[in-house]
Amino acid sequence: MRKPLILGISGASGLIYSVRILKFLLEANYTVDIVASKATYLVWQAEEKIKMPIEPDLQAQFWRNQAGVAKAGELKCHRWTDIGASIASGSFHTLGMIIIPCSMSTIAKLSSGLSSDLLERAADVQLKEGRPLVVVPRETPLSLIHLRNLVTLAEVGVKIVPAIPAWYHKPQTIEDLVDFVIVRVLDQLNIDCIPINRWKGYSDI
């Protein structure tokens, strides 16, 4: 059985990134531990007019429904307040953690070593244990404070993958644009489970 991958979801716009990356990970039979911040509940209501359950088992079914994956893979959800959860300990082995989307508030706390909830604690654990941590900031424009916080994280090995799509793979839908970003995110963990036209040089044009 593969080690679990932690999927952190913070209160930034762009929940479609979370849904799509979960879809592909579950379809590839990965084990995923989700922790969503308190603000994520508000974003679901604001963007989709949907109420996300708080209770972990109901939330797991909620995420499966959103991703359209009923049974494949393994999925476990954690309350943002559960600082005694498995993912809060360095002794719990993981493949690493992805925070997608990642708010600038979360970036600021991680760069300062603060852990006010389970999402931030789980990310801090990846840092102290030397495991991969990938953040997908979704904010524009970036202030100097934002940039300095991102540099601090990059200096300690965090992979920064902004939600910036490309067009050379000739996207036809919003999902195509989203999936390009997700591919780049998963590349940071050497996970290749999404079919996409990768750049092969100008001869392909």
PDB file of C-alpha atoms in Angstrom:
ATOM      1  CA  MET A   1       0.000   0.000   0.000  1.00  0.00           C
ATOM      2  CA  ARG A   2       1.281   3.463  -0.899  1.00  0.00           C
ATOM      3  CA  LYS A   3       1.984   5.970   1.822  1.00  0.00           C
ATOM      4  CA  PRO A   4      -0.810   8.537   2.021  1.00  0.00           C
ATOM      5  CA  LEU A   5      -0.611  11.926   0.367  1.00  0.00           C
ATOM      6  CA  ILE A   6      -1.970  14.844   2.393  1.00  0.00           C
ATOM      7  CA  LEU A   7      -4.210  17.242   0.504  1.00  0.00           C
ATOM      8  CA  GLY A   8      -4.593  20.560   2.285  1.00  0.00           C
ATOM      9  CA  ILE A   9      -7.327  22.925   1.117  1.00  0.00           C
ATOM     10  CA  SER A  10      -7.295  26.490   2.391  1.00  0.00           C
ATOM     11  CA  GLY A  11      -9.758  29.336   2.063  1.00  0.00           C
ATOM     12  CA  ALA A  12      -8.682  30.673  -1.315  1.00  0.00           C
ATOM     13  CA  SER A  13     -10.764  30.883  -4.454  1.00  0.00           C
ATOM     14  CA  GLY A  14     -10.328  28.004  -6.894  1.00  0.00           C
ATOM     15  CA  LEU A  15     -11.825  24.895  -5.334  1.00  0.00           C
ATOM     16  CA  ILE A  16     -11.977  23.338  -8.794  1.00  0.00           C
ATOM     17  CA  TYR A  17      -8.241  22.676  -8.404  1.00  0.00           C
ATOM     18  CA  SER A  18      -8.892  20.646  -5.242  1.00  0.00           C
ATOM     19  CA  VAL A  19     -11.701  18.666  -6.845  1.00  0.00           C
ATOM     20  CA  ARG A  20      -9.762  17.842 -10.012  1.00  0.00           C
ATOM     21  CA  ILE A  21      -6.551  16.795  -8.272  1.00  0.00           C
ATOM     22  CA  LEU A  22      -8.524  14.570  -5.903  1.00  0.00           C
ATOM     23  CA  LYS A  23     -10.353  12.981  -8.850  1.00  0.00           C
ATOM     24  CA  PHE A  24      -7.111  11.942 -10.552  1.00  0.00           C
ATOM     25  CA  LEU A  25      -5.393  10.772  -7.365  1.00  0.00           C
ATOM     26  CA  LEU A  26      -8.331   8.554  -6.360  1.00  0.00           C
ATOM     27  CA  GLU A  27      -8.719   7.174  -9.872  1.00  0.00           C
ATOM     28  CA  ALA A  28      -5.031   6.214  -9.714  1.00  0.00           C
ATOM     29  CA  ASN A  29      -5.740   4.425  -6.400  1.00  0.00           C
ATOM     30  CA  TYR A  30      -3.746   6.753  -4.168  1.00  0.00           C
ATOM     31  CA  THR A  31      -4.502   7.097  -0.466  1.00  0.00           C
ATOM     32  CA  VAL A  32      -5.428  10.699   0.301  1.00  0.00           C
ATOM     33  CA  ASP A  33      -5.840  12.456   3.652  1.00  0.00           C
ATOM     34  CA  ILE A  34      -7.774  15.712   3.326  1.00  0.00           C
ATOM     35  CA  VAL A  35      -7.705  18.591   5.770  1.00  0.00           C
ATOM     36  CA  ALA A  36      -9.689  21.688   4.821  1.00  0.00           C
ATOM     37  CA  SER A  37      -9.340  24.931   6.732  1.00  0.00           C
ATOM     38  CA  LYS A  38     -12.303  26.617   8.393  1.00  0.00           C
ATOM     39  CA  ALA A  39     -12.401  29.223   5.640  1.00  0.00           C
ATOM     40  CA  THR A  40     -12.850  26.511   3.006  1.00  0.00           C
ATOM     41  CA  TYR A  41     -16.399  25.967   4.206  1.00  0.00           C
ATOM     42  CA  LEU A  42     -17.147  29.625   3.495  1.00  0.00           C
ATOM     43  CA  VAL A  43     -15.556  29.462   0.038  1.00  0.00           C
ATOM     44  CA  TRP A  44     -17.733  26.481  -0.954  1.00  0.00           C
ATOM     45  CA  GLN A  45     -20.806  28.504  -0.045  1.00  0.00           C
ATOM     46  CA  ALA A  46     -19.563  31.624  -1.821  1.00  0.00           C
ATOM     47  CA  GLU A  47     -18.420  29.943  -5.045  1.00  0.00           C
ATOM     48  CA  GLU A  48     -20.792  27.026  -5.424  1.00  0.00           C
ATOM     49  CA  LYS A  49     -23.682  27.695  -3.010  1.00  0.00           C
ATOM     50  CA  ILE A  50     -22.887  24.309  -1.442  1.00  0.00           C
ATOM     51  CA  LYS A  51     -22.555  23.495   2.245  1.00  0.00           C
ATOM     52  CA  MET A  52     -19.594  21.233   2.959  1.00  0.00           C
ATOM     53  CA  PRO A  53     -20.155  18.819   5.878  1.00  0.00           C
ATOM     54  CA  ILE A  54     -17.932  19.136   8.948  1.00  0.00           C
ATOM     55  CA  GLU A  55     -18.204  15.521  10.151  1.00  0.00           C
ATOM     56  CA  PRO A  56     -15.249  13.604   8.590  1.00  0.00           C
ATOM     57  CA  ASP A  57     -17.147  10.615   7.153  1.00  0.00           C
ATOM     58  CA  LEU A  58     -19.804  12.811   5.579  1.00  0.00           C
ATOM     59  CA  GLN A  59     -17.125  15.138   4.261  1.00  0.00           C
ATOM     60  CA  ALA A  60     -15.280  12.227   2.628  1.00  0.00           C
ATOM     61  CA  GLN A  61     -18.468  11.280   0.784  1.00  0.00           C
ATOM     62  CA  PHE A  62     -18.954  14.941  -0.147  1.00  0.00           C
ATOM     63  CA  TRP A  63     -15.498  15.133  -1.740  1.00  0.00           C
ATOM     64  CA  ARG A  64     -16.047  11.842  -3.587  1.00  0.00           C
ATOM     65  CA  ASN A  65     -19.313  13.180  -4.965  1.00  0.00           C
ATOM     66  CA  GLN A  66     -17.654  16.405  -6.104  1.00  0.00           C
ATOM     67  CA  ALA A  67     -14.786  14.489  -7.729  1.00  0.00           C
ATOM     68  CA  GLY A  68     -17.120  11.919  -9.291  1.00  0.00           C
ATOM     69  CA  VAL A  69     -15.142   8.973  -7.907  1.00  0.00           C
ATOM     70  CA  ALA A  70     -17.350   6.638  -5.886  1.00  0.00           C
ATOM     71  CA  LYS A  71     -14.998   3.869  -4.789  1.00  0.00           C
ATOM     72  CA  ALA A  72     -11.452   4.044  -6.188  1.00  0.00           C
ATOM     73  CA  GLY A  73      -8.521   4.924  -3.946  1.00  0.00           C
ATOM     74  CA  GLU A  74      -8.732   5.578  -0.222  1.00  0.00           C
ATOM     75  CA  LEU A  75      -9.911   8.841   1.286  1.00  0.00           C
ATOM     76  CA  LYS A  76      -9.911  10.105   4.851  1.00  0.00           C
ATOM     77  CA  CYS A  77     -10.956  13.571   6.013  1.00  0.00           C
ATOM     78  CA  HIS A  78      -9.913  15.404   9.176  1.00  0.00           C
ATOM     79  CA  ARG A  79     -11.469  18.326  11.044  1.00  0.00           C
ATOM     80  CA  TRP A  80      -9.325  21.451  10.947  1.00  0.00           C
ATOM     81  CA  THR A  81      -9.468  21.529  14.768  1.00  0.00           C
ATOM     82  CA  ASP A  82      -8.233  17.943  15.266  1.00  0.00           C
ATOM     83  CA  ILE A  83      -4.607  18.659  16.178  1.00  0.00           C
ATOM     84  CA  GLY A  84      -4.344  15.109  17.534  1.00  0.00           C
ATOM     85  CA  ALA A  85      -4.971  13.590  14.089  1.00  0.00           C
ATOM     86  CA  SER A  86      -2.499  11.173  12.507  1.00  0.00           C
ATOM     87  CA  ILE A  87      -1.242  13.777  10.027  1.00  0.00           C
ATOM     88  CA  ALA A  88      -0.205  16.054  12.904  1.00  0.00           C
ATOM     89  CA  SER A  89       2.662  13.727  13.833  1.00  0.00           C
ATOM     90  CA  GLY A  90       6.020  13.268  12.154  1.00  0.00           C
ATOM     91  CA  SER A  91       5.846   9.550  12.948  1.00  0.00           C
ATOM     92  CA  PHE A  92       2.984   9.253  10.444  1.00  0.00           C
ATOM     93  CA  HIS A  93       4.750   8.544   7.153  1.00  0.00           C
ATOM     94  CA  THR A  94       3.463  10.336   4.064  1.00  0.00           C
ATOM     95  CA  LEU A  95       4.398  10.959   0.441  1.00  0.00           C
ATOM     96  CA  GLY A  96       4.250  14.643   1.261  1.00  0.00           C
ATOM     97  CA  MET A  97       1.598  17.336   1.197  1.00  0.00           C
ATOM     98  CA  ILE A  98      -0.050  19.589  -1.370  1.00  0.00           C
ATOM     99  CA  ILE A  99      -1.972  22.710  -0.350  1.00  0.00           C
ATOM    100  CA  ILE A 100      -4.288  23.583  -3.226  1.00  0.00           C
ATOM    101  CA  PRO A 101      -5.459  26.279  -3.396  1.00  0.00           C
ATOM    102  CA  CYS A 102      -3.238  27.992  -0.834  1.00  0.00           C
ATOM    103  CA  SER A 103      -4.287  31.329   0.610  1.00  0.00           C
ATOM    104  CA  MET A 104      -1.764  34.056   1.351  1.00  0.00           C
ATOM    105  CA  SER A 105      -2.806  33.851   4.997  1.00  0.00           C
ATOM    106  CA  THR A 106      -1.694  30.210   5.043  1.00  0.00           C
ATOM    107  CA  ILE A 107       1.535  31.123   3.231  1.00  0.00           C
ATOM    108  CA  ALA A 108       2.247  33.791   5.854  1.00  0.00           C
ATOM    109  CA  LYS A 109       1.679  31.437   8.774  1.00  0.00           C
ATOM    110  CA  LEU A 110       3.821  28.671   7.291  1.00  0.00           C
ATOM    111  CA  SER A 111       6.663  31.085   6.548  1.00  0.00           C
ATOM    112  CA  SER A 112       6.532  32.231  10.182  1.00  0.00           C
ATOM    113  CA  GLY A 113       6.377  28.718  11.663  1.00  0.00           C
ATOM    114  CA  LEU A 114       2.863  29.217  13.031  1.00  0.00           C
ATOM    115  CA  SER A 115       0.389  26.335  13.370  1.00  0.00           C
ATOM    116  CA  SER A 116      -3.068  27.525  14.376  1.00  0.00           C
ATOM    117  CA  ASP A 117      -4.991  24.571  12.930  1.00  0.00           C
ATOM    118  CA  LEU A 118      -4.448  21.037  11.616  1.00  0.00           C
ATOM    119  CA  LEU A 119      -3.738  22.139   8.050  1.00  0.00           C
ATOM    120  CA  GLU A 120      -0.876  24.369   9.167  1.00  0.00           C
ATOM    121  CA  ARG A 121       0.404  21.778  11.651  1.00  0.00           C
ATOM    122  CA  ALA A 122       0.442  19.052   8.985  1.00  0.00           C
ATOM    123  CA  ALA A 123       2.389  21.347   6.654  1.00  0.00           C
ATOM    124  CA  ASP A 124       4.836  22.245   9.414  1.00  0.00           C
ATOM    125  CA  VAL A 125       5.391  18.530  10.035  1.00  0.00           C
ATOM    126  CA  GLN A 126       6.345  18.007   6.387  1.00  0.00           C
ATOM    127  CA  LEU A 127       8.904  20.794   6.720  1.00  0.00           C
ATOM    128  CA  LYS A 128      10.480  19.551   9.919  1.00  0.00           C
ATOM    129  CA  GLU A 129      10.625  15.980   8.616  1.00  0.00           C
ATOM    130  CA  GLY A 130      12.125  17.036   5.290  1.00  0.00           C
ATOM    131  CA  ARG A 131       9.201  15.723   3.257  1.00  0.00           C
ATOM    132  CA  PRO A 132       7.848  17.310   0.087  1.00  0.00           C
ATOM    133  CA  LEU A 133       5.504  20.262   0.505  1.00  0.00           C
ATOM    134  CA  VAL A 134       3.898  21.882  -2.537  1.00  0.00           C
ATOM    135  CA  VAL A 135       1.806  25.042  -2.300  1.00  0.00           C
ATOM    136  CA  VAL A 136      -0.440  26.434  -5.026  1.00  0.00           C
ATOM    137  CA  PRO A 137      -0.961  30.131  -4.266  1.00  0.00           C
ATOM    138  CA  ARG A 138      -3.920  31.731  -5.941  1.00  0.00           C
ATOM    139  CA  GLU A 139      -3.711  35.485  -5.521  1.00  0.00           C
ATOM    140  CA  THR A 140      -3.064  38.483  -7.730  1.00  0.00           C
ATOM    141  CA  PRO A 141      -1.448  40.930  -7.649  1.00  0.00           C
ATOM    142  CA  LEU A 142       1.217  39.818  -5.179  1.00  0.00           C
ATOM    143  CA  SER A 143       2.359  42.339  -2.595  1.00  0.00           C
ATOM    144  CA  LEU A 144       5.961  42.581  -1.432  1.00  0.00           C
ATOM    145  CA  ILE A 145       4.909  40.833   1.788  1.00  0.00           C
ATOM    146  CA  HIS A 146       3.455  37.942  -0.229  1.00  0.00           C
ATOM    147  CA  LEU A 147       6.624  37.655  -2.287  1.00  0.00           C
ATOM    148  CA  ARG A 148       8.884  37.682   0.766  1.00  0.00           C
ATOM    149  CA  ASN A 149       6.826  34.968   2.438  1.00  0.00           C
ATOM    150  CA  LEU A 150       7.013  32.831  -0.705  1.00  0.00           C
ATOM    151  CA  VAL A 151      10.784  33.299  -0.877  1.00  0.00           C
ATOM    152  CA  THR A 152      11.083  32.188   2.754  1.00  0.00           C
ATOM    153  CA  LEU A 153       9.217  28.982   1.949  1.00  0.00           C
ATOM    154  CA  ALA A 154      11.219  28.377  -1.226  1.00  0.00           C
ATOM    155  CA  GLU A 155      14.444  28.766   0.751  1.00  0.00           C
ATOM    156  CA  VAL A 156      13.482  25.834   2.986  1.00  0.00           C
ATOM    157  CA  GLY A 157      12.555  23.622   0.048  1.00  0.00           C
ATOM    158  CA  VAL A 158       8.840  24.218  -0.459  1.00  0.00           C
ATOM    159  CA  LYS A 159       7.804  23.930  -4.106  1.00  0.00           C
ATOM    160  CA  ILE A 160       5.804  26.963  -5.235  1.00  0.00           C
ATOM    161  CA  VAL A 161       3.433  26.189  -8.135  1.00  0.00           C
ATOM    162  CA  PRO A 162       1.186  29.180  -8.866  1.00  0.00           C
ATOM    163  CA  ALA A 163      -2.143  28.453 -10.531  1.00  0.00           C
ATOM    164  CA  ILE A 164      -0.941  29.683 -13.932  1.00  0.00           C
ATOM    165  CA  PRO A 165      -2.166  27.677 -16.956  1.00  0.00           C
ATOM    166  CA  ALA A 166      -0.491  27.367 -20.361  1.00  0.00           C
ATOM    167  CA  TRP A 167      -1.889  27.202 -23.873  1.00  0.00           C
ATOM    168  CA  TYR A 168       0.616  25.150 -25.904  1.00  0.00           C
ATOM    169  CA  HIS A 169      -1.339  21.973 -25.135  1.00  0.00           C
ATOM    170  CA  LYS A 170      -4.308  23.601 -26.885  1.00  0.00           C
ATOM    171  CA  PRO A 171      -6.890  23.596 -24.062  1.00  0.00           C
ATOM    172  CA  GLN A 172     -10.534  23.445 -25.087  1.00  0.00           C
ATOM    173  CA  THR A 173     -12.242  23.657 -21.685  1.00  0.00           C
ATOM    174  CA  ILE A 174     -11.780  25.162 -18.238  1.00  0.00           C
ATOM    175  CA  GLU A 175     -10.923  21.667 -17.019  1.00  0.00           C
ATOM    176  CA  ASP A 176      -8.069  21.499 -19.561  1.00  0.00           C
ATOM    177  CA  LEU A 177      -6.593  24.699 -18.092  1.00  0.00           C
ATOM    178  CA  VAL A 178      -7.023  23.427 -14.543  1.00  0.00           C
ATOM    179  CA  ASP A 179      -5.531  20.027 -15.353  1.00  0.00           C
ATOM    180  CA  PHE A 180      -2.373  21.620 -16.759  1.00  0.00           C
ATOM    181  CA  VAL A 181      -1.723  23.248 -13.375  1.00  0.00           C
ATOM    182  CA  ILE A 182      -2.475  19.990 -11.552  1.00  0.00           C
ATOM    183  CA  VAL A 183      -0.019  18.090 -13.750  1.00  0.00           C
ATOM    184  CA  ARG A 184       2.712  20.584 -12.832  1.00  0.00           C
ATOM    185  CA  VAL A 185       1.805  20.220  -9.145  1.00  0.00           C
ATOM    186  CA  LEU A 186       1.981  16.424  -9.211  1.00  0.00           C
ATOM    187  CA  ASP A 187       5.235  16.558 -11.186  1.00  0.00           C
ATOM    188  CA  GLN A 188       6.843  17.969  -8.042  1.00  0.00           C
ATOM    189  CA  LEU A 189       6.099  14.645  -6.319  1.00  0.00           C
ATOM    190  CA  ASN A 190       6.970  12.502  -9.358  1.00  0.00           C
ATOM    191  CA  ILE A 191       3.326  11.484  -9.706  1.00  0.00           C
ATOM    192  CA  ASP A 192       2.220  11.003 -13.312  1.00  0.00           C
ATOM    193  CA  CYS A 193      -1.449  10.024 -13.449  1.00  0.00           C
ATOM    194  CA  ILE A 194      -3.041  12.593 -15.756  1.00  0.00           C
ATOM    195  CA  PRO A 195      -3.099  12.251 -19.562  1.00  0.00           C
ATOM    196  CA  ILE A 196      -1.982  15.551 -21.062  1.00  0.00           C
ATOM    197  CA  ASN A 197      -0.082  16.736 -24.127  1.00  0.00           C
ATOM    198  CA  ARG A 198       3.358  17.634 -22.793  1.00  0.00           C
ATOM    199  CA  TRP A 199       5.696  19.962 -24.643  1.00  0.00           C
ATOM    200  CA  LYS A 200       7.961  18.068 -27.017  1.00  0.00           C
ATOM    201  CA  GLY A 201       9.488  20.950 -28.938  1.00  0.00           C
ATOM    202  CA  TYR A 202       8.594  23.263 -31.787  1.00  0.00           C
ATOM    203  CA  SER A 203       8.446  20.350 -34.229  1.00  0.00           C
ATOM    204  CA  ASP A 204       5.041  19.469 -32.732  1.00  0.00           C
ATOM    205  CA  ILE A 205       3.527  22.817 -33.667  1.00  0.00           C
TER     206      ILE A 205
END
